[in-house]
């Protein structure tokens, strides 16, 4: 009887903790770019800081045009460095593969031109899995680093915007690229996760257009959304509209990742964006707390599995690009790195839900 009473008491005590810790380890992530890409930057220290802050996954860009400037000629040192730093810190990587080298582009000289032949992009994807995947050459070359292979691959970024897919309309061309890349990644690593490009702006409309013009049998494991909006509640509405499109097109069971979510602290910096999306540093932290709370609450109905804050660290000065003020941390003029209020808010959210 005493054992039964103890078991019931333990269950009562554990239930509140379980309810508050319902999200998986990799639910909260960040984009890793900007100052982190600078040669000589202390990646090991910042990666450790990420993990200590509760970051389970980082999204990093692999620029195809820089990584394979000539067919079969690979320059991968910058990406090796970032993958190894993440692995050493115990952080998973979502690899975003984007930009076409001139030799493969429809419009040579434009990095965000789609490739002439999706097979060239697919071949590059296979090469990246061979480098960073479960049997990747990188791990054999660096036995001192615990193996943490890249198992998630995102196929391009925001092709619904002409700045990132120079030949519009994008639907048929992107559907072909996604299909070729999916087959290539799965042939190299059957257990890999292939993530569709994240759409921004009127993302649900463009996702619907992709299904209509690109074919209803799109090949992907995870859909992605970039729900930028002034209000966190509107960001949730944007994701729900994307969920509805997926459900109507036979993808009700496929999860959604927010591969970019952010608010800029550039208010008053005279950047071109003057609408409600920009705020102060304190406002940025408040919107992060509100948005993450709303998304955690709605995650089951949205089938939401990950959120990546854009971005981990920014310079926060002397820039007209609003996204250059979106970091959780800031690089000071003397080279040191400091938290913004949003970093403290991020950690508090992870403690609450993670």
mmCIF file of C-alpha atoms in Angstrom:
data_model
loop_
_atom_site.group_PDB
_atom_site.id
_atom_site.type_symbol
_atom_site.label_atom_id
_atom_site.label_comp_id
_atom_site.label_asym_id
_atom_site.label_seq_id
_atom_site.Cartn_x
_atom_site.Cartn_y
_atom_site.Cartn_z
ATOM 1 C CA UNK A 1 0.000 0.000 0.000
ATOM 2 C CA UNK A 2 2.866 2.357 0.878
ATOM 3 C CA UNK A 3 4.522 1.589 -2.483
ATOM 4 C CA UNK A 4 1.249 2.341 -4.298
ATOM 5 C CA UNK A 5 0.850 5.640 -2.445
ATOM 6 C CA UNK A 6 4.431 6.600 -3.259
ATOM 7 C CA UNK A 7 3.888 5.826 -6.957
ATOM 8 C CA UNK A 8 0.763 8.007 -7.073
ATOM 9 C CA UNK A 9 2.553 10.841 -5.269
ATOM 10 C CA UNK A 10 5.466 10.675 -7.711
ATOM 11 C CA UNK A 11 3.097 10.755 -10.666
ATOM 12 C CA UNK A 12 1.409 13.882 -9.325
ATOM 13 C CA UNK A 13 4.746 15.571 -8.784
ATOM 14 C CA UNK A 14 6.087 14.662 -12.232
ATOM 15 C CA UNK A 15 3.032 15.697 -14.282
ATOM 16 C CA UNK A 16 3.582 19.479 -14.137
ATOM 17 C CA UNK A 17 7.223 19.087 -15.138
ATOM 18 C CA UNK A 18 6.287 16.839 -18.060
ATOM 19 C CA UNK A 19 3.707 19.331 -19.278
ATOM 20 C CA UNK A 20 6.268 22.117 -19.225
ATOM 21 C CA UNK A 21 8.952 20.040 -20.954
ATOM 22 C CA UNK A 22 6.885 18.673 -23.810
ATOM 23 C CA UNK A 23 8.963 19.915 -26.749
ATOM 24 C CA UNK A 24 11.800 17.739 -28.109
ATOM 25 C CA UNK A 25 15.470 18.597 -27.734
ATOM 26 C CA UNK A 26 15.803 19.947 -31.276
ATOM 27 C CA UNK A 27 12.638 22.085 -31.215
ATOM 28 C CA UNK A 28 14.556 25.327 -30.620
ATOM 29 C CA UNK A 29 17.263 26.188 -33.158
ATOM 30 C CA UNK A 30 19.067 29.170 -34.643
ATOM 31 C CA UNK A 31 20.518 30.263 -37.956
ATOM 32 C CA UNK A 32 24.321 30.230 -37.869
ATOM 33 C CA UNK A 33 25.698 32.838 -40.272
ATOM 34 C CA UNK A 34 26.997 36.422 -40.335
ATOM 35 C CA UNK A 35 29.999 36.877 -38.028
ATOM 36 C CA UNK A 36 30.156 33.106 -37.509
ATOM 37 C CA UNK A 37 31.291 32.809 -41.137
ATOM 38 C CA UNK A 38 34.269 35.126 -40.654
ATOM 39 C CA UNK A 39 37.672 33.388 -40.841
ATOM 40 C CA UNK A 40 39.283 33.270 -37.439
ATOM 41 C CA UNK A 41 36.048 33.760 -35.511
ATOM 42 C CA UNK A 42 35.936 31.660 -32.327
ATOM 43 C CA UNK A 43 33.354 29.151 -33.496
ATOM 44 C CA UNK A 44 34.102 26.694 -30.698
ATOM 45 C CA UNK A 45 33.236 29.229 -28.022
ATOM 46 C CA UNK A 46 30.048 30.423 -29.696
ATOM 47 C CA UNK A 47 28.917 26.875 -30.477
ATOM 48 C CA UNK A 48 29.362 25.961 -26.817
ATOM 49 C CA UNK A 49 27.401 29.088 -25.890
ATOM 50 C CA UNK A 50 24.620 28.004 -28.262
ATOM 51 C CA UNK A 51 24.362 24.578 -26.675
ATOM 52 C CA UNK A 52 24.406 26.032 -23.167
ATOM 53 C CA UNK A 53 21.536 28.301 -24.236
ATOM 54 C CA UNK A 54 19.435 25.320 -25.283
ATOM 55 C CA UNK A 55 20.037 25.330 -29.042
ATOM 56 C CA UNK A 56 19.446 21.804 -30.298
ATOM 57 C CA UNK A 57 19.925 22.434 -34.015
ATOM 58 C CA UNK A 58 21.573 25.081 -36.172
ATOM 59 C CA UNK A 59 20.752 25.961 -39.751
ATOM 60 C CA UNK A 60 23.845 26.701 -41.825
ATOM 61 C CA UNK A 61 24.158 27.662 -45.466
ATOM 62 C CA UNK A 62 26.266 25.718 -47.928
ATOM 63 C CA UNK A 63 26.717 28.016 -50.926
ATOM 64 C CA UNK A 64 27.003 25.764 -53.960
ATOM 65 C CA UNK A 65 28.655 28.481 -56.072
ATOM 66 C CA UNK A 66 31.464 28.863 -53.525
ATOM 67 C CA UNK A 67 31.731 25.193 -52.614
ATOM 68 C CA UNK A 68 32.006 23.943 -56.246
ATOM 69 C CA UNK A 69 33.300 26.869 -58.346
ATOM 70 C CA UNK A 70 34.227 24.469 -61.165
ATOM 71 C CA UNK A 71 32.669 21.066 -61.896
ATOM 72 C CA UNK A 72 34.126 18.530 -59.465
ATOM 73 C CA UNK A 73 36.397 21.089 -57.770
ATOM 74 C CA UNK A 74 35.327 21.415 -54.129
ATOM 75 C CA UNK A 75 36.318 24.100 -51.633
ATOM 76 C CA UNK A 76 34.721 22.979 -48.393
ATOM 77 C CA UNK A 77 36.988 24.237 -45.601
ATOM 78 C CA UNK A 78 34.505 26.867 -44.298
ATOM 79 C CA UNK A 79 31.719 24.287 -44.096
ATOM 80 C CA UNK A 80 33.965 21.615 -42.553
ATOM 81 C CA UNK A 81 34.791 24.110 -39.817
ATOM 82 C CA UNK A 82 31.177 24.840 -38.965
ATOM 83 C CA UNK A 83 29.999 21.222 -39.059
ATOM 84 C CA UNK A 84 32.874 20.161 -36.804
ATOM 85 C CA UNK A 85 32.203 22.990 -34.336
ATOM 86 C CA UNK A 86 28.529 22.031 -34.137
ATOM 87 C CA UNK A 87 29.375 18.360 -33.642
ATOM 88 C CA UNK A 88 31.869 19.144 -30.884
ATOM 89 C CA UNK A 89 29.181 21.162 -29.096
ATOM 90 C CA UNK A 90 26.528 18.449 -29.515
ATOM 91 C CA UNK A 91 24.362 20.451 -31.940
ATOM 92 C CA UNK A 92 22.574 18.966 -34.965
ATOM 93 C CA UNK A 93 22.866 20.702 -38.339
ATOM 94 C CA UNK A 94 20.225 21.545 -40.912
ATOM 95 C CA UNK A 95 22.213 22.196 -44.092
ATOM 96 C CA UNK A 96 20.647 24.757 -46.422
ATOM 97 C CA UNK A 97 22.048 24.262 -49.939
ATOM 98 C CA UNK A 98 21.521 27.281 -52.176
ATOM 99 C CA UNK A 99 23.039 29.423 -54.995
ATOM 100 C CA UNK A 100 24.199 28.207 -58.401
ATOM 101 C CA UNK A 101 27.759 28.424 -59.745
ATOM 102 C CA UNK A 102 27.996 30.175 -63.106
ATOM 103 C CA UNK A 103 28.876 26.955 -64.908
ATOM 104 C CA UNK A 104 25.552 25.421 -63.809
ATOM 105 C CA UNK A 105 23.225 28.459 -63.837
ATOM 106 C CA UNK A 106 20.426 29.401 -66.207
ATOM 107 C CA UNK A 107 21.713 32.975 -65.821
ATOM 108 C CA UNK A 108 25.503 32.775 -65.356
ATOM 109 C CA UNK A 109 26.845 35.315 -62.909
ATOM 110 C CA UNK A 110 23.645 35.415 -60.858
ATOM 111 C CA UNK A 111 24.135 33.276 -57.742
ATOM 112 C CA UNK A 112 20.385 32.960 -57.190
ATOM 113 C CA UNK A 113 19.708 31.769 -60.703
ATOM 114 C CA UNK A 114 18.178 28.292 -60.774
ATOM 115 C CA UNK A 115 20.425 25.616 -62.271
ATOM 116 C CA UNK A 116 20.026 24.760 -65.951
ATOM 117 C CA UNK A 117 19.828 21.075 -65.111
ATOM 118 C CA UNK A 118 18.532 19.932 -61.698
ATOM 119 C CA UNK A 119 20.812 16.893 -62.029
ATOM 120 C CA UNK A 120 23.873 19.095 -61.386
ATOM 121 C CA UNK A 121 22.399 20.307 -58.096
ATOM 122 C CA UNK A 122 21.429 16.726 -57.232
ATOM 123 C CA UNK A 123 24.998 15.560 -57.851
ATOM 124 C CA UNK A 124 26.261 18.270 -55.501
ATOM 125 C CA UNK A 125 23.787 17.124 -52.847
ATOM 126 C CA UNK A 126 25.127 13.574 -53.096
ATOM 127 C CA UNK A 127 28.656 14.909 -52.715
ATOM 128 C CA UNK A 128 27.628 16.801 -49.569
ATOM 129 C CA UNK A 129 26.061 13.699 -48.032
ATOM 130 C CA UNK A 130 29.263 11.812 -48.871
ATOM 131 C CA UNK A 131 31.188 14.504 -47.001
ATOM 132 C CA UNK A 132 28.959 15.208 -43.990
ATOM 133 C CA UNK A 133 26.480 12.320 -43.787
ATOM 134 C CA UNK A 134 26.618 9.160 -41.648
ATOM 135 C CA UNK A 135 29.551 7.691 -43.587
ATOM 136 C CA UNK A 136 31.029 11.072 -44.439
ATOM 137 C CA UNK A 137 34.697 11.504 -45.203
ATOM 138 C CA UNK A 138 34.836 14.407 -42.731
ATOM 139 C CA UNK A 139 34.398 12.074 -39.770
ATOM 140 C CA UNK A 140 37.164 9.733 -40.915
ATOM 141 C CA UNK A 141 39.475 12.744 -41.275
ATOM 142 C CA UNK A 142 38.627 14.020 -37.784
ATOM 143 C CA UNK A 143 38.340 11.077 -35.386
ATOM 144 C CA UNK A 144 38.947 13.478 -32.480
ATOM 145 C CA UNK A 145 35.454 14.987 -32.993
ATOM 146 C CA UNK A 146 32.386 12.963 -31.958
ATOM 147 C CA UNK A 147 30.454 11.928 -35.053
ATOM 148 C CA UNK A 148 27.301 13.981 -35.469
ATOM 149 C CA UNK A 149 26.431 13.559 -39.142
ATOM 150 C CA UNK A 150 24.218 15.962 -41.038
ATOM 151 C CA UNK A 151 20.886 14.190 -41.549
ATOM 152 C CA UNK A 152 18.659 17.153 -42.547
ATOM 153 C CA UNK A 153 18.998 18.966 -45.894
ATOM 154 C CA UNK A 154 17.012 21.992 -47.047
ATOM 155 C CA UNK A 155 16.541 22.451 -50.776
ATOM 156 C CA UNK A 156 17.042 26.147 -51.602
ATOM 157 C CA UNK A 157 15.669 29.232 -49.852
ATOM 158 C CA UNK A 158 12.584 31.338 -50.616
ATOM 159 C CA UNK A 159 12.266 30.524 -54.340
ATOM 160 C CA UNK A 160 8.938 32.371 -54.361
ATOM 161 C CA UNK A 161 10.920 35.649 -54.217
ATOM 162 C CA UNK A 162 12.756 36.842 -57.339
ATOM 163 C CA UNK A 163 15.805 37.842 -55.271
ATOM 164 C CA UNK A 164 16.369 34.162 -54.455
ATOM 165 C CA UNK A 165 15.086 32.467 -57.633
ATOM 166 C CA UNK A 166 15.816 34.794 -60.512
ATOM 167 C CA UNK A 167 13.547 33.100 -63.068
ATOM 168 C CA UNK A 168 9.899 33.592 -62.163
ATOM 169 C CA UNK A 169 7.371 32.070 -61.924
ATOM 170 C CA UNK A 170 9.242 29.544 -59.828
ATOM 171 C CA UNK A 171 6.825 26.643 -59.448
ATOM 172 C CA UNK A 172 7.699 24.153 -62.185
ATOM 173 C CA UNK A 173 11.437 24.774 -61.988
ATOM 174 C CA UNK A 174 11.533 24.446 -58.217
ATOM 175 C CA UNK A 175 9.370 21.292 -58.257
ATOM 176 C CA UNK A 176 11.871 19.656 -60.625
ATOM 177 C CA UNK A 177 14.791 20.716 -58.424
ATOM 178 C CA UNK A 178 13.096 19.420 -55.291
ATOM 179 C CA UNK A 179 12.314 16.071 -56.923
ATOM 180 C CA UNK A 180 15.875 15.566 -58.184
ATOM 181 C CA UNK A 181 17.432 16.614 -54.875
ATOM 182 C CA UNK A 182 15.084 14.377 -52.881
ATOM 183 C CA UNK A 183 16.031 11.322 -54.915
ATOM 184 C CA UNK A 184 19.750 12.142 -54.667
ATOM 185 C CA UNK A 185 19.755 12.646 -50.894
ATOM 186 C CA UNK A 186 17.698 9.510 -50.229
ATOM 187 C CA UNK A 187 19.952 7.421 -52.468
ATOM 188 C CA UNK A 188 22.942 8.516 -50.399
ATOM 189 C CA UNK A 189 21.279 8.376 -46.974
ATOM 190 C CA UNK A 190 17.927 6.640 -46.792
ATOM 191 C CA UNK A 191 17.287 7.999 -43.290
ATOM 192 C CA UNK A 192 17.951 11.639 -44.158
ATOM 193 C CA UNK A 193 15.269 14.317 -43.861
ATOM 194 C CA UNK A 194 14.641 16.448 -46.952
ATOM 195 C CA UNK A 195 13.185 19.857 -46.143
ATOM 196 C CA UNK A 196 11.353 21.970 -48.709
ATOM 197 C CA UNK A 197 12.520 25.564 -49.128
ATOM 198 C CA UNK A 198 10.997 27.973 -46.644
ATOM 199 C CA UNK A 199 8.570 30.447 -48.232
ATOM 200 C CA UNK A 200 8.170 34.022 -46.981
ATOM 201 C CA UNK A 201 5.621 36.793 -47.566
ATOM 202 C CA UNK A 202 2.320 35.327 -48.858
ATOM 203 C CA UNK A 203 3.776 31.886 -48.342
ATOM 204 C CA UNK A 204 0.499 29.959 -48.262
ATOM 205 C CA UNK A 205 -0.513 31.353 -51.652
ATOM 206 C CA UNK A 206 2.820 30.410 -53.182
ATOM 207 C CA UNK A 207 2.705 26.950 -51.627
ATOM 208 C CA UNK A 208 -0.725 26.477 -53.213
ATOM 209 C CA UNK A 209 0.666 27.691 -56.564
ATOM 210 C CA UNK A 210 3.524 25.195 -56.227
ATOM 211 C CA UNK A 211 1.041 22.351 -55.801
ATOM 212 C CA UNK A 212 -1.069 23.538 -58.749
ATOM 213 C CA UNK A 213 1.739 24.131 -61.217
ATOM 214 C CA UNK A 214 4.505 21.888 -59.891
ATOM 215 C CA UNK A 215 2.401 18.811 -59.299
ATOM 216 C CA UNK A 216 0.539 17.477 -56.282
ATOM 217 C CA UNK A 217 3.079 14.713 -55.693
ATOM 218 C CA UNK A 218 5.876 16.919 -54.418
ATOM 219 C CA UNK A 219 8.711 14.939 -52.864
ATOM 220 C CA UNK A 220 9.762 16.158 -49.424
ATOM 221 C CA UNK A 221 9.699 15.074 -45.781
ATOM 222 C CA UNK A 222 9.202 18.436 -44.082
ATOM 223 C CA UNK A 223 7.586 21.695 -45.231
ATOM 224 C CA UNK A 224 9.124 25.014 -44.172
ATOM 225 C CA UNK A 225 7.687 28.468 -43.546
ATOM 226 C CA UNK A 226 9.228 31.889 -42.813
ATOM 227 C CA UNK A 227 6.259 33.611 -41.121
ATOM 228 C CA UNK A 228 7.554 37.168 -40.861
ATOM 229 C CA UNK A 229 4.953 39.556 -39.506
ATOM 230 C CA UNK A 230 4.734 42.467 -37.120
ATOM 231 C CA UNK A 231 2.609 40.572 -34.612
ATOM 232 C CA UNK A 232 3.458 37.120 -33.219
ATOM 233 C CA UNK A 233 -0.225 36.151 -33.435
ATOM 234 C CA UNK A 234 -0.158 36.858 -37.180
ATOM 235 C CA UNK A 235 2.927 34.655 -37.547
ATOM 236 C CA UNK A 236 0.887 31.787 -36.106
ATOM 237 C CA UNK A 237 -1.944 32.556 -38.550
ATOM 238 C CA UNK A 238 0.515 32.398 -41.464
ATOM 239 C CA UNK A 239 1.704 28.952 -40.398
ATOM 240 C CA UNK A 240 -1.877 27.762 -39.980
ATOM 241 C CA UNK A 241 -2.690 28.890 -43.522
ATOM 242 C CA UNK A 242 0.292 26.860 -44.777
ATOM 243 C CA UNK A 243 -0.897 23.888 -42.717
ATOM 244 C CA UNK A 244 -4.294 24.133 -44.421
ATOM 245 C CA UNK A 245 -2.679 24.060 -47.880
ATOM 246 C CA UNK A 246 -0.632 20.998 -46.976
ATOM 247 C CA UNK A 247 -3.685 19.226 -45.560
ATOM 248 C CA UNK A 248 -5.706 19.883 -48.722
ATOM 249 C CA UNK A 249 -2.946 18.453 -50.886
ATOM 250 C CA UNK A 250 -2.373 15.121 -49.169
ATOM 251 C CA UNK A 251 0.450 16.241 -46.874
ATOM 252 C CA UNK A 252 -1.465 16.341 -43.593
ATOM 253 C CA UNK A 253 1.066 14.097 -41.859
ATOM 254 C CA UNK A 254 4.140 16.024 -42.917
ATOM 255 C CA UNK A 255 5.533 18.319 -40.245
ATOM 256 C CA UNK A 256 6.373 22.001 -40.595
ATOM 257 C CA UNK A 257 9.643 23.609 -39.561
ATOM 258 C CA UNK A 258 9.966 27.373 -39.216
ATOM 259 C CA UNK A 259 13.410 27.643 -40.740
ATOM 260 C CA UNK A 260 13.416 31.412 -40.225
ATOM 261 C CA UNK A 261 11.510 33.336 -37.574
ATOM 262 C CA UNK A 262 12.685 36.693 -36.285
ATOM 263 C CA UNK A 263 12.078 40.306 -35.431
ATOM 264 C CA UNK A 264 14.699 42.963 -36.035
ATOM 265 C CA UNK A 265 15.846 45.381 -33.328
ATOM 266 C CA UNK A 266 16.618 48.005 -36.012
ATOM 267 C CA UNK A 267 13.893 50.468 -35.036
ATOM 268 C CA UNK A 268 15.272 53.990 -35.459
ATOM 269 C CA UNK A 269 18.262 52.832 -37.559
ATOM 270 C CA UNK A 270 16.903 54.287 -40.840
ATOM 271 C CA UNK A 271 16.646 50.935 -42.583
ATOM 272 C CA UNK A 272 14.278 50.567 -45.578
ATOM 273 C CA UNK A 273 11.803 48.468 -43.556
ATOM 274 C CA UNK A 274 9.668 50.857 -41.519
ATOM 275 C CA UNK A 275 6.604 48.750 -40.761
ATOM 276 C CA UNK A 276 5.727 46.979 -37.524
ATOM 277 C CA UNK A 277 8.264 44.190 -38.037
ATOM 278 C CA UNK A 278 11.117 46.328 -36.691
ATOM 279 C CA UNK A 279 11.237 47.016 -32.981
ATOM 280 C CA UNK A 280 13.636 47.844 -30.164
ATOM 281 C CA UNK A 281 15.911 45.340 -28.422
ATOM 282 C CA UNK A 282 13.408 45.077 -25.570
ATOM 283 C CA UNK A 283 10.578 44.672 -28.079
ATOM 284 C CA UNK A 284 12.513 41.952 -29.890
ATOM 285 C CA UNK A 285 12.825 39.972 -26.661
ATOM 286 C CA UNK A 286 9.132 40.433 -25.876
ATOM 287 C CA UNK A 287 8.037 39.249 -29.326
ATOM 288 C CA UNK A 288 10.308 36.220 -29.086
ATOM 289 C CA UNK A 289 8.732 35.227 -25.771
ATOM 290 C CA UNK A 290 5.216 35.759 -27.085
ATOM 291 C CA UNK A 291 5.761 34.001 -30.402
ATOM 292 C CA UNK A 292 7.505 30.973 -28.951
ATOM 293 C CA UNK A 293 4.776 30.593 -26.335
ATOM 294 C CA UNK A 294 2.058 30.749 -28.983
ATOM 295 C CA UNK A 295 3.839 28.270 -31.234
ATOM 296 C CA UNK A 296 4.496 25.813 -28.419
ATOM 297 C CA UNK A 297 0.803 25.951 -27.527
ATOM 298 C CA UNK A 298 -0.258 25.405 -31.158
ATOM 299 C CA UNK A 299 2.458 22.949 -32.181
ATOM 300 C CA UNK A 300 0.287 19.833 -32.239
ATOM 301 C CA UNK A 301 -2.487 21.263 -34.396
ATOM 302 C CA UNK A 302 0.126 22.800 -36.720
ATOM 303 C CA UNK A 303 2.307 19.673 -36.666
ATOM 304 C CA UNK A 304 5.126 22.084 -35.890
ATOM 305 C CA UNK A 305 8.383 20.306 -35.089
ATOM 306 C CA UNK A 306 11.128 22.974 -35.092
ATOM 307 C CA UNK A 307 11.687 26.735 -34.868
ATOM 308 C CA UNK A 308 14.920 28.390 -36.044
ATOM 309 C CA UNK A 309 15.454 31.949 -34.852
ATOM 310 C CA UNK A 310 17.149 34.118 -37.446
ATOM 311 C CA UNK A 311 19.894 34.566 -36.301
ATOM 312 C CA UNK A 312 22.365 33.752 -33.517
ATOM 313 C CA UNK A 313 24.670 36.758 -33.845
ATOM 314 C CA UNK A 314 24.663 40.035 -35.786
ATOM 315 C CA UNK A 315 26.813 43.166 -35.877
ATOM 316 C CA UNK A 316 23.899 45.533 -35.113
ATOM 317 C CA UNK A 317 25.462 48.697 -36.507
ATOM 318 C CA UNK A 318 26.338 50.539 -39.720
ATOM 319 C CA UNK A 319 23.951 48.552 -41.913
ATOM 320 C CA UNK A 320 20.818 49.394 -43.876
ATOM 321 C CA UNK A 321 19.774 45.726 -43.864
ATOM 322 C CA UNK A 322 17.210 45.206 -41.148
ATOM 323 C CA UNK A 323 18.174 41.546 -40.777
ATOM 324 C CA UNK A 324 21.622 42.681 -39.597
ATOM 325 C CA UNK A 325 19.941 43.636 -36.309
ATOM 326 C CA UNK A 326 18.062 40.366 -35.774
ATOM 327 C CA UNK A 327 20.627 38.411 -33.733
ATOM 328 C CA UNK A 328 20.200 37.092 -30.221
ATOM 329 C CA UNK A 329 23.766 38.215 -29.577
ATOM 330 C CA UNK A 330 25.784 41.115 -30.934
ATOM 331 C CA UNK A 331 29.381 41.494 -32.067
ATOM 332 C CA UNK A 332 30.877 44.564 -30.425
ATOM 333 C CA UNK A 333 33.401 46.852 -32.155
ATOM 334 C CA UNK A 334 36.211 45.440 -29.979
ATOM 335 C CA UNK A 335 35.470 41.899 -31.225
ATOM 336 C CA UNK A 336 33.768 40.657 -28.064
ATOM 337 C CA UNK A 337 30.286 39.153 -28.128
ATOM 338 C CA UNK A 338 27.463 40.156 -25.814
ATOM 339 C CA UNK A 339 23.896 39.061 -25.189
ATOM 340 C CA UNK A 340 20.988 41.178 -26.335
ATOM 341 C CA UNK A 341 17.797 40.962 -24.269
ATOM 342 C CA UNK A 342 16.496 38.459 -26.846
ATOM 343 C CA UNK A 343 19.240 35.981 -25.887
ATOM 344 C CA UNK A 344 18.093 36.019 -22.283
ATOM 345 C CA UNK A 345 14.493 35.634 -23.441
ATOM 346 C CA UNK A 346 15.496 32.661 -25.627
ATOM 347 C CA UNK A 347 17.138 30.898 -22.676
ATOM 348 C CA UNK A 348 14.118 31.542 -20.483
ATOM 349 C CA UNK A 349 11.801 30.060 -23.103
ATOM 350 C CA UNK A 350 13.978 26.959 -23.427
ATOM 351 C CA UNK A 351 13.968 26.510 -19.641
ATOM 352 C CA UNK A 352 10.202 26.850 -19.595
ATOM 353 C CA UNK A 353 9.343 24.523 -22.468
ATOM 354 C CA UNK A 354 12.461 22.576 -23.387
#
